[in-house]
Amino acid sequence: MIVVGNGALGLFTARALAATAGARVSLVGPAQRPGGASAAAGAMLGCFGEVTKDTFATEAGRAKFEIGLLADERWPAVLDELAETAADEGQRLHHVPSTHVVLNGCGGPLDSLNYDAVVDALGKYRRPWREVGVDRIPGYHPRPDGRALRALHMSGEGAVDGNQVIGLLEERLRRSGVRIHDESVEEVVVRAGAVAGVRLRGGEVLEAEQVVVAAGSRTVELLRTALDPGEVQPMLSGVGVALVTQRTHGPSFETVVRTPNRGGACGLHLVPLGEGREYIGATNLLSPRPQTLGTIGTASAILDQVARQLDETASAHTIVQWRVGNRPVSLDGFPLVGWTSVPGLYVLSGTYRDGFHAAPALAAHAAAELAGSPGLFGPVFAPGRTPIRSWGVEESVEEYALHMTSLWFELGGRVPSQISSGALTDNYREEARSLYRRTGIEVGMGPDVLACLTGARDPAALTVLLRYLRAAGLAEQPVAAR
Ligand SMILES: Cc1cc2nc3c(=O)[nH]c(=O)nc-3n(C[C@H](O)[C@H](O)[C@H](O)COP(=O)(O)OP(=O)(O)OC[C@H]3O[C@@H](n4cnc5c(N)ncnc54)[C@H](O)[C@@H]3O)c2cc1C
């Protein structure tokens, strides 16, 4: 069998398959991973820090959270295994065992709602946590205007060094006989109605009876070489810019420190990487196409925010590396996991913000299904589904206005004293309503998808999306076509 894509999902899937299918597994993906999400990720490992006020509001949200819990169960064994491989390679596995979540004061009511949701979830699932004074977080040194209102410490969630884990997983795969191809797949080959293999960019065909497409934000584009374009919902790229710095002075952070989740970011977060190196992430702007370069705007936003909200001494530290990755984002924001209509063709993607953490559970699920056994969860994220509806149109308008207002203030936007911030929120409401009116879209979309469409400089995004939604009966036909 062939796994297409060498990010966290592809690597963990190949690992799970190798345990059962051994040398018959091939993994295909370019070694440099341009624009790959996993190589750019902060690799925070947890699902509680990701909780928002909406996590438990829908069946799909609860199902996704359950996958996070399944991943939590698997990570200790994965870390033991990786620590062994690291020792064989003369390395020490880097693992940060805990996280502080800080409720940022610069933002809006959304941040408080999401922070409270994290607290509720920790209580409900009886996870170890405690409220701490914001001045007691090692390394945390925000500017006075960026101090957090509250903070909590979770001892059960931390982070790894994503690139180290990728390297160690690859090493384990080599040792277990998986064939690793430093190539890109051009096309999924279908013969007599069933999958037959993949064609590489250089023209060579690799034959296989089962193909798993885990190509990150390029997954749907690749699936279209084998499937009807309407079968799987469109995918967007959640472009994230992050950086690795080297501390020049002052004590390093000792835990992961992050703000709650929200559109426009995946929570501002800092992951200590050891010896004064620190990962700082990350922006999150949805784009119709994957990007490999960050913009000056996103880079300056993250630099400003880290100095303001986490560590005002950051401006003196040196930049070791910029990282740009594309989160695989399905239109409805949920994973795409399962068989397609073409026998033998399986999809594993759409993990959006927390796929590094979820990867061992998703891989175990996929490996079971590929072997013809029941997976770890039901078909809720089947790739051929119609988009899951988390919001009605008017709810989605409200959600968009809430996210954008918080983002406005976080980025330092001001409102003159004669005008209330409600007027700003009203503007965002009107922007979203106008998009729904213009396009005839009848299904509520996430705030980040709306931000992509309202701010789109590339009309192609809207065209592809509308074509899909109209064919699925989720947007009105244009007047001429009625
Ligand atoms: C800045 C940033 C921070 C993040 N932080 C976290 C975090 O802290 N915790 C967390 O759990 N998640 C985090 N995420 C999300 C997480 O990275 C993703 O959900 C997850 O890594 C996706 O893994 P993947 O394997 O599906 O995709 P990717 O990692 O994108 O891997 C896909 C791979 O497929 C390859 N590929 C693409 N096209 C082809 C082709 N045609 N042929 C062959 N190969 C192909 C690509 O080169 C790439 O290497 C973050 C993401 C970003 C961008």
Coordinates of C-alpha atoms and ligand atoms in Angstrom, one line a residue:
M1 CA 0.0 0.0 0.0
I2 CA 1.0 3.6 -0.6
V3 CA 0.7 6.6 1.7
V4 CA 0.9 9.9 -0.1
G5 CA 2.1 12.7 2.1
N6 CA 5.0 12.8 4.6
G7 CA 3.5 15.1 7.3
A8 CA 2.5 13.9 10.7
L9 CA -0.6 12.0 9.4
G10 CA 1.4 10.2 6.6
L11 CA 4.2 9.3 8.9
F12 CA 2.1 8.0 11.7
T13 CA -0.1 6.1 9.2
A14 CA 2.9 4.5 7.6
R15 CA 4.1 3.6 11.1
A16 CA 0.8 1.9 12.0
L17 CA 0.6 0.1 8.7
A18 CA 4.2 -1.1 8.9
A19 CA 3.4 -2.8 12.2
T20 CA 0.9 -5.0 10.3
A21 CA 2.0 -4.9 6.6
G22 CA 5.8 -4.5 7.0
A23 CA 7.8 -3.9 3.9
R24 CA 4.8 -3.6 1.6
V25 CA 4.3 0.0 2.7
S26 CA 5.6 3.0 0.6
L27 CA 5.6 6.6 1.8
V28 CA 5.7 9.3 -0.8
G29 CA 6.4 13.0 -0.2
P30 CA 9.1 15.6 -0.9
A31 CA 11.8 15.6 1.8
Q32 CA 11.8 19.4 2.1
R33 CA 8.0 19.4 2.8
P34 CA 7.5 22.9 1.3
G35 CA 4.4 24.5 3.0
G36 CA 3.8 21.4 5.0
A37 CA 1.9 22.0 8.2
S38 CA 3.6 19.5 10.4
A39 CA 7.1 20.9 9.8
A40 CA 5.9 24.4 10.8
A41 CA 3.8 23.3 13.8
G42 CA 4.4 24.2 17.4
A43 CA 3.5 20.6 18.0
M44 CA 1.6 21.2 21.2
L45 CA 0.1 17.9 22.3
G46 CA -3.3 18.3 23.8
C47 CA -6.9 18.8 23.2
F48 CA -7.9 20.9 26.3
G49 CA -5.9 23.9 25.3
E50 CA -7.7 23.8 22.0
V51 CA -11.2 23.9 23.5
T52 CA -13.4 26.8 22.5
K53 CA -16.9 27.7 23.5
D54 CA -18.1 25.8 20.4
T55 CA -16.2 22.5 20.9
F56 CA -19.1 20.7 22.6
A57 CA -21.9 22.5 20.9
T58 CA -22.3 20.0 18.0
E59 CA -22.0 16.3 17.6
A60 CA -19.1 16.7 15.2
G61 CA -17.3 19.0 17.7
R62 CA -17.7 16.4 20.4
A63 CA -16.5 13.6 18.1
K64 CA -13.4 15.6 17.2
F65 CA -12.6 16.2 20.8
E66 CA -13.0 12.5 21.5
I67 CA -10.3 11.9 18.8
G68 CA -8.1 14.2 20.8
L69 CA -8.7 12.1 23.9
L70 CA -7.8 8.9 22.0
A71 CA -4.6 10.6 20.9
D72 CA -3.8 11.6 24.5
E73 CA -4.0 7.9 25.4
R74 CA -1.5 7.0 22.6
W75 CA 1.2 9.7 23.1
P76 CA 2.9 8.3 26.1
A77 CA 3.8 5.1 24.2
V78 CA 4.8 7.1 21.2
L79 CA 7.1 9.3 23.3
D80 CA 8.7 6.2 24.8
E81 CA 9.3 4.7 21.4
L82 CA 10.7 8.0 20.0
A83 CA 12.9 8.4 23.0
E84 CA 14.5 5.0 22.3
T85 CA 15.1 6.0 18.6
A86 CA 16.5 9.3 19.7
A87 CA 18.9 7.6 22.1
D88 CA 20.0 5.3 19.2
E89 CA 20.7 8.4 17.1
G90 CA 22.7 10.1 19.9
Q91 CA 19.8 12.6 20.6
R92 CA 17.6 13.3 23.6
L93 CA 13.9 13.5 22.8
H94 CA 12.7 17.0 23.6
H95 CA 9.4 17.0 25.4
V96 CA 7.8 19.9 27.3
P97 CA 5.3 18.3 29.8
S98 CA 3.0 21.1 30.7
T99 CA 1.2 24.3 29.5
H100 CA 0.1 27.6 30.9
V101 CA -3.0 29.0 29.2
V102 CA -3.2 32.8 29.6
L103 CA -6.3 34.8 29.2
N104 CA -5.0 37.7 27.1
G105 CA -6.2 41.1 28.2
C106 CA -5.9 42.6 24.7
G107 CA -8.6 41.0 22.6
G108 CA -12.3 40.8 23.2
P109 CA -15.1 38.9 25.0
L110 CA -14.4 35.9 22.8
D111 CA -11.1 35.2 24.6
S112 CA -12.9 35.1 28.0
L113 CA -15.5 32.8 26.6
N114 CA -12.9 30.4 25.2
Y115 CA -10.8 30.5 28.3
D116 CA -13.8 29.7 30.4
A117 CA -14.6 26.8 28.0
V118 CA -11.1 25.4 28.7
V119 CA -11.6 25.6 32.4
D120 CA -15.0 23.9 32.2
A121 CA -13.6 21.1 30.0
L122 CA -10.7 20.5 32.4
G123 CA -13.2 20.3 35.3
K124 CA -15.7 18.1 33.4
Y125 CA -13.0 15.6 32.4
R126 CA -11.2 15.8 35.8
R127 CA -7.9 16.8 34.3
P128 CA -5.1 18.1 36.5
W129 CA -5.0 21.9 36.4
R130 CA -4.9 24.9 38.7
E131 CA -5.3 28.7 38.4
V132 CA -2.0 30.5 38.8
G133 CA -1.0 34.1 39.3
V134 CA 0.2 35.5 36.0
D135 CA 3.4 36.7 37.6
R136 CA 4.4 33.2 38.5
I137 CA 4.9 31.8 35.0
P138 CA 8.6 31.2 34.3
G139 CA 9.9 33.3 31.4
Y140 CA 6.5 35.2 31.0
H141 CA 7.3 38.9 30.8
P142 CA 4.7 40.8 28.8
R143 CA 4.6 44.5 28.2
P144 CA 2.4 46.2 30.9
D145 CA -0.4 46.8 28.3
G146 CA -0.4 43.1 27.3
R147 CA -0.6 41.4 30.7
A148 CA -3.0 38.5 31.0
L149 CA -6.1 38.8 33.1
R150 CA -5.9 35.2 34.3
A151 CA -3.8 32.1 33.8
L152 CA -4.0 28.4 34.4
H153 CA -1.5 25.6 34.5
M154 CA -2.3 22.1 32.9
S155 CA 0.2 19.4 33.8
G156 CA -1.2 16.9 31.3
E157 CA -0.5 18.8 28.1
G158 CA 2.7 20.0 26.6
A159 CA 4.6 19.9 23.3
V160 CA 7.4 18.3 21.4
D161 CA 9.9 19.6 18.8
G162 CA 7.9 18.8 15.7
N163 CA 10.8 18.6 13.4
Q164 CA 12.7 16.3 15.7
V165 CA 9.6 14.0 15.9
I166 CA 9.3 14.0 12.1
G167 CA 13.0 13.0 11.7
L168 CA 12.7 10.2 14.3
L169 CA 9.5 8.8 12.8
E170 CA 11.2 8.7 9.4
E171 CA 14.1 6.9 10.9
R172 CA 11.8 4.3 12.5
L173 CA 10.0 3.8 9.2
R174 CA 13.3 3.2 7.4
R175 CA 14.3 0.6 10.0
S176 CA 11.0 -1.2 9.7
G177 CA 11.3 -1.5 5.9
V178 CA 9.0 1.2 4.7
R179 CA 10.1 2.5 1.3
I180 CA 10.4 6.3 1.5
H181 CA 10.2 8.1 -1.8
D182 CA 11.4 11.7 -1.9
E183 CA 8.9 12.6 -4.7
S184 CA 5.6 14.2 -5.3
V185 CA 2.5 12.4 -6.6
E186 CA 1.0 13.9 -9.7
E187 CA -2.0 11.6 -10.1
V188 CA -3.9 8.8 -8.3
V189 CA -4.2 6.0 -10.9
V190 CA -7.5 4.3 -11.2
R191 CA -8.0 1.2 -13.4
A192 CA -11.2 -0.7 -13.9
G193 CA -12.9 1.5 -11.4
A194 CA -10.5 0.8 -8.5
V195 CA -7.3 2.4 -7.3
A196 CA -4.2 1.0 -8.9
G197 CA -1.4 3.2 -7.6
V198 CA 0.0 6.7 -8.1
R199 CA 1.9 8.5 -10.8
L200 CA 4.9 10.4 -9.6
R201 CA 5.8 13.9 -11.0
G202 CA 8.7 12.3 -13.0
G203 CA 6.2 9.9 -14.7
E204 CA 7.0 6.7 -12.8
V205 CA 4.0 4.7 -11.6
L206 CA 4.0 3.0 -8.2
E207 CA 1.4 0.2 -8.1
A208 CA -0.8 -0.5 -5.1
E209 CA -4.2 -1.9 -4.2
Q210 CA -4.7 0.7 -1.5
V211 CA -3.7 4.3 -1.5
V212 CA -4.0 6.7 1.5
V213 CA -4.0 10.4 0.5
A214 CA -2.7 12.4 3.4
A215 CA -1.2 15.3 1.4
G216 CA -2.2 18.0 3.9
S217 CA -3.7 21.1 2.3
R218 CA -3.1 19.6 -1.2
T219 CA -5.2 16.5 -0.4
V220 CA -8.4 17.5 -2.2
E221 CA -6.5 18.8 -5.3
L222 CA -4.9 15.4 -5.6
L223 CA -8.1 13.5 -5.0
R224 CA -9.6 15.4 -7.9
T225 CA -7.3 13.4 -10.2
A226 CA -9.4 10.3 -9.3
L227 CA -12.8 11.5 -8.0
D228 CA -15.7 13.5 -9.2
P229 CA -14.9 17.2 -8.2
G230 CA -18.1 17.4 -6.2
E231 CA -17.5 14.3 -4.1
V232 CA -15.2 15.9 -1.5
Q233 CA -15.8 19.4 -0.2
P234 CA -13.2 22.0 -1.1
M235 CA -10.2 22.6 1.0
L236 CA -8.5 25.8 2.1
S237 CA -5.0 26.4 3.5
G238 CA -4.8 27.8 7.0
V239 CA -1.5 29.7 6.3
G240 CA 0.5 29.9 9.5
V241 CA 3.7 31.9 10.0
A242 CA 5.8 31.0 13.0
L243 CA 9.4 31.5 14.0
V244 CA 12.2 30.0 16.1
T245 CA 14.3 32.4 18.1
Q246 CA 17.5 32.1 20.1
R247 CA 17.3 33.8 23.5
T248 CA 20.2 36.3 24.0
H249 CA 19.5 36.9 27.7
G250 CA 17.1 36.3 30.5
P251 CA 15.6 33.1 31.7
S252 CA 13.8 30.9 29.2
F253 CA 10.2 29.8 29.3
E254 CA 9.9 26.4 31.0
T255 CA 6.4 25.4 29.9
V256 CA 4.3 26.0 26.8
V257 CA 2.5 29.3 27.2
R258 CA -0.5 30.0 25.0
T259 CA -3.6 32.1 24.7
P260 CA -7.0 30.6 23.9
N261 CA -7.9 29.7 20.3
R262 CA -9.5 32.0 17.8
G263 CA -9.8 32.8 14.1
G264 CA -6.8 34.7 12.8
A265 CA -4.4 32.7 15.0
C266 CA -4.3 29.3 16.7
G267 CA -3.7 31.0 19.9
L268 CA -0.5 32.9 20.3
H269 CA 1.9 30.3 21.7
L270 CA 5.5 29.9 22.8
V271 CA 7.1 26.5 23.0
P272 CA 10.6 26.2 24.7
L273 CA 12.8 24.1 22.5
G274 CA 15.8 23.9 24.9
E275 CA 19.1 25.7 25.2
G276 CA 17.4 29.1 24.8
R277 CA 15.6 28.3 21.5
E278 CA 11.9 29.1 21.5
Y279 CA 9.2 28.4 18.9
I280 CA 6.7 31.3 18.6
G281 CA 3.5 30.8 16.7
A282 CA 1.3 31.3 14.9
T283 CA -0.8 33.3 12.5
N284 CA -3.8 31.6 10.7
L285 CA -5.2 33.2 7.6
L286 CA -7.2 31.0 5.3
S287 CA -6.1 31.1 1.6
P288 CA -7.5 29.3 -1.4
R289 CA -4.0 27.9 -2.2
P290 CA -1.1 26.8 -0.1
Q291 CA 1.6 29.3 0.5
T292 CA 5.3 28.8 1.1
L293 CA 6.2 32.3 2.0
G294 CA 4.8 34.5 4.8
T295 CA 3.9 38.2 4.3
I296 CA 5.5 41.1 6.0
G297 CA 2.1 41.9 7.6
T298 CA 1.8 38.5 9.2
A299 CA 5.4 38.5 10.3
S300 CA 5.1 41.9 11.9
A301 CA 1.9 40.9 13.6
I302 CA 3.4 37.9 15.3
L303 CA 6.5 39.8 16.3
D304 CA 4.4 42.6 17.8
Q305 CA 2.1 40.3 19.7
V306 CA 4.8 38.1 21.2
A307 CA 6.6 41.2 22.5
R308 CA 3.4 42.6 23.8
Q309 CA 1.7 39.5 25.2
L310 CA 4.4 37.1 26.1
D311 CA 7.9 38.5 26.4
E312 CA 8.9 42.1 25.9
T313 CA 12.5 41.1 25.8
A314 CA 11.8 39.1 22.6
S315 CA 12.9 42.0 20.4
A316 CA 16.5 41.4 21.5
H317 CA 16.6 37.7 20.7
T318 CA 17.8 36.4 17.3
I319 CA 15.7 34.8 14.7
V320 CA 16.9 31.4 13.8
Q321 CA 14.2 30.4 11.4
W322 CA 10.9 31.5 9.9
R323 CA 8.4 28.7 9.3
V324 CA 5.4 28.8 7.0
G325 CA 2.9 26.0 6.9
N326 CA -0.5 25.3 5.6
R327 CA -3.1 23.8 7.9
P328 CA -5.4 21.5 6.0
V329 CA -8.8 23.1 6.4
S330 CA -12.0 21.5 5.0
L331 CA -14.9 23.9 4.2
D332 CA -16.7 22.8 7.4
G333 CA -13.5 22.8 9.5
F334 CA -13.7 19.1 10.4
P335 CA -11.4 16.2 9.4
L336 CA -11.8 14.2 6.2
V337 CA -11.3 10.6 7.2
G338 CA -12.3 7.4 5.5
W339 CA -12.9 5.6 2.2
T340 CA -13.9 7.4 -1.0
S341 CA -16.2 6.1 -3.7
V342 CA -13.2 4.6 -5.5
P343 CA -12.4 1.2 -4.0
G344 CA -9.0 1.2 -2.3
L345 CA -8.7 5.0 -2.1
Y346 CA -8.7 6.3 1.5
V347 CA -8.4 10.0 2.7
L348 CA -6.8 11.3 5.9
S349 CA -6.7 15.0 6.2
G350 CA -8.6 18.2 7.2
T351 CA -7.1 18.2 10.7
Y352 CA -6.8 22.0 10.8
R353 CA -5.2 23.2 14.0
D354 CA -4.4 20.1 16.0
G355 CA -3.5 17.4 13.6
F356 CA 0.0 16.9 15.0
H357 CA -1.5 15.8 18.3
A358 CA -4.4 13.8 16.7
A359 CA -2.1 12.0 14.3
P360 CA -1.4 8.8 16.3
A361 CA -5.2 8.2 16.9
L362 CA -6.2 9.0 13.3
A363 CA -3.4 6.8 12.0
A364 CA -4.6 3.9 14.2
H365 CA -8.1 4.4 13.0
A366 CA -7.0 4.4 9.4
A367 CA -4.8 1.4 9.7
A368 CA -7.7 -0.6 11.3
E369 CA -10.1 0.4 8.5
L370 CA -7.5 -0.3 5.8
A371 CA -7.1 -3.8 7.3
G372 CA -10.9 -4.3 7.0
S373 CA -11.5 -4.0 10.8
P374 CA -13.7 -1.4 12.6
G375 CA -12.0 1.9 13.2
L376 CA -11.7 3.8 16.5
F377 CA -14.7 6.0 15.8
G378 CA -17.8 6.1 13.5
P379 CA -18.2 7.6 10.0
V380 CA -18.9 11.1 11.2
F381 CA -16.0 12.5 9.2
A382 CA -16.5 10.5 6.0
P383 CA -14.9 12.5 3.2
G384 CA -18.0 12.3 0.9
R385 CA -20.3 14.0 3.5
T386 CA -22.1 17.2 2.8
P387 CA -20.5 19.9 4.9
I388 CA -21.3 19.6 8.7
R389 CA -23.4 22.6 9.8
S390 CA -22.1 24.2 13.0
W391 CA -24.0 27.4 12.5
G392 CA -27.0 28.9 10.8
V393 CA -26.3 31.9 8.6
E394 CA -27.2 34.5 11.2
E395 CA -25.3 32.6 13.9
S396 CA -22.3 32.6 11.6
V397 CA -22.6 36.3 11.1
E398 CA -22.5 36.8 14.9
E399 CA -19.6 34.5 15.2
Y400 CA -17.6 36.4 12.5
A401 CA -18.3 39.7 14.2
L402 CA -17.2 38.4 17.5
H403 CA -13.9 37.0 16.1
M404 CA -13.1 40.0 14.0
T405 CA -13.8 42.4 16.9
S406 CA -11.4 40.5 19.2
L407 CA -8.8 40.4 16.4
W408 CA -9.1 44.1 15.8
F409 CA -8.3 44.9 19.4
E410 CA -5.6 42.3 19.7
L411 CA -3.8 43.8 16.7
G412 CA -3.8 47.2 18.4
G413 CA -6.9 48.7 16.6
R414 CA -8.6 51.6 18.3
V415 CA -12.1 53.0 18.3
P416 CA -12.5 56.8 18.9
S417 CA -14.0 57.6 22.3
Q418 CA -17.2 59.0 20.8
I419 CA -18.0 55.7 19.2
S420 CA -18.8 52.4 20.9
S421 CA -17.0 49.2 19.9
G422 CA -20.5 48.0 19.0
A423 CA -20.3 50.1 15.9
L424 CA -17.2 48.2 14.8
T425 CA -18.9 44.9 15.5
D426 CA -22.0 46.1 13.4
N427 CA -19.6 46.8 10.5
Y428 CA -18.3 43.3 10.7
R429 CA -21.9 41.9 10.8
E430 CA -22.8 43.9 7.8
E431 CA -19.7 42.7 5.9
A432 CA -20.7 39.1 6.5
R433 CA -24.4 39.6 5.7
S434 CA -23.4 41.3 2.5
L435 CA -21.3 38.3 1.5
Y436 CA -24.2 35.9 2.1
R437 CA -26.6 38.2 0.1
R438 CA -24.2 38.5 -2.8
T439 CA -23.4 34.8 -3.1
G440 CA -26.7 33.2 -2.1
I441 CA -24.8 30.9 0.3
E442 CA -27.4 29.3 2.5
V443 CA -25.2 27.4 4.9
G444 CA -23.4 29.1 7.8
M445 CA -19.6 29.2 7.5
G446 CA -16.9 29.4 10.1
P447 CA -15.5 32.9 10.9
D448 CA -12.1 32.1 9.4
V449 CA -13.7 30.9 6.1
L450 CA -15.8 34.1 6.0
A451 CA -12.6 36.2 6.7
C452 CA -11.0 34.4 3.7
L453 CA -14.0 35.2 1.4
T454 CA -14.7 38.8 2.5
G455 CA -11.0 39.7 2.3
A456 CA -10.3 37.6 -0.8
R457 CA -8.0 39.2 -3.2
D458 CA -8.3 36.1 -5.3
P459 CA -11.8 35.6 -6.7
A460 CA -10.9 32.0 -7.6
A461 CA -11.5 31.1 -3.9
L462 CA -15.1 32.2 -4.2
T463 CA -15.7 30.7 -7.6
V464 CA -14.5 27.2 -6.5
L465 CA -16.5 27.3 -3.3
L466 CA -19.7 28.6 -5.0
R467 CA -19.5 25.9 -7.7
Y468 CA -19.3 23.2 -5.0
L469 CA -22.0 24.8 -2.8
R470 CA -24.4 25.3 -5.7
A471 CA -24.0 21.7 -7.0
A472 CA -24.6 20.5 -3.4
G473 CA -27.8 22.7 -3.2
L474 CA -26.2 24.8 -0.4
A475 CA -26.2 28.1 -2.4
E476 CA -28.8 29.7 -4.7
Q477 CA -28.2 29.2 -8.4
P478 CA -27.2 32.5 -10.1
V479 CA -30.2 34.2 -11.7
A480 CA -29.3 33.3 -15.3
A481 CA -29.1 29.6 -14.4
R482 CA -32.5 29.3 -12.7
Ligands
LIG1 C1 2.0 27.2 12.2 C2 1.3 26.0 12.6 C3 1.2 25.7 13.9 C4 0.5 24.5 14.3 N1 0.6 24.1 15.6 C5 0.0 22.9 15.9 C6 0.2 22.4 17.3 O1 0.8 23.0 18.1 N2 -0.4 21.2 17.6 C7 -1.0 20.4 16.6 O2 -1.5 19.3 17.0 N3 -1.2 20.9 15.4 C8 -0.7 22.1 15.0 N4 -0.8 22.6 13.7 C9 -1.7 21.8 12.8 C10 -0.9 20.6 12.3 O3 0.3 21.0 11.9 C11 -1.7 19.9 11.2 O4 -3.1 19.7 11.6 C12 -1.1 18.6 10.9 O5 0.3 18.6 11.0 C13 -1.4 18.2 9.5 O6 -0.6 17.1 9.1 P1 -0.7 16.4 7.7 O7 0.2 15.3 7.6 O8 -2.1 16.2 7.3 O9 -0.3 17.6 6.7 P2 1.1 18.2 6.4 O10 2.0 18.3 7.5 O11 0.9 19.5 5.6 O12 1.8 17.1 5.5 C14 1.4 16.9 4.1 C15 2.6 16.4 3.4 O13 2.2 16.0 2.1 C16 3.2 16.4 1.2 N5 2.5 16.5 -0.1 C17 1.7 17.5 -0.6 N6 1.3 17.2 -1.8 C18 1.9 16.0 -2.2 C19 1.9 15.3 -3.3 N7 1.2 15.6 -4.4 N8 2.6 14.1 -3.3 C20 3.3 13.7 -2.2 N9 3.4 14.5 -1.1 C21 2.7 15.6 -1.1 C22 3.7 17.8 1.7 O14 5.0 18.0 1.3 C23 3.6 17.6 3.2 O15 4.9 17.2 3.7 C24 -0.1 23.7 13.3 C25 -0.1 24.1 12.0 C26 0.6 25.2 11.6 C27 0.7 25.6 10.2

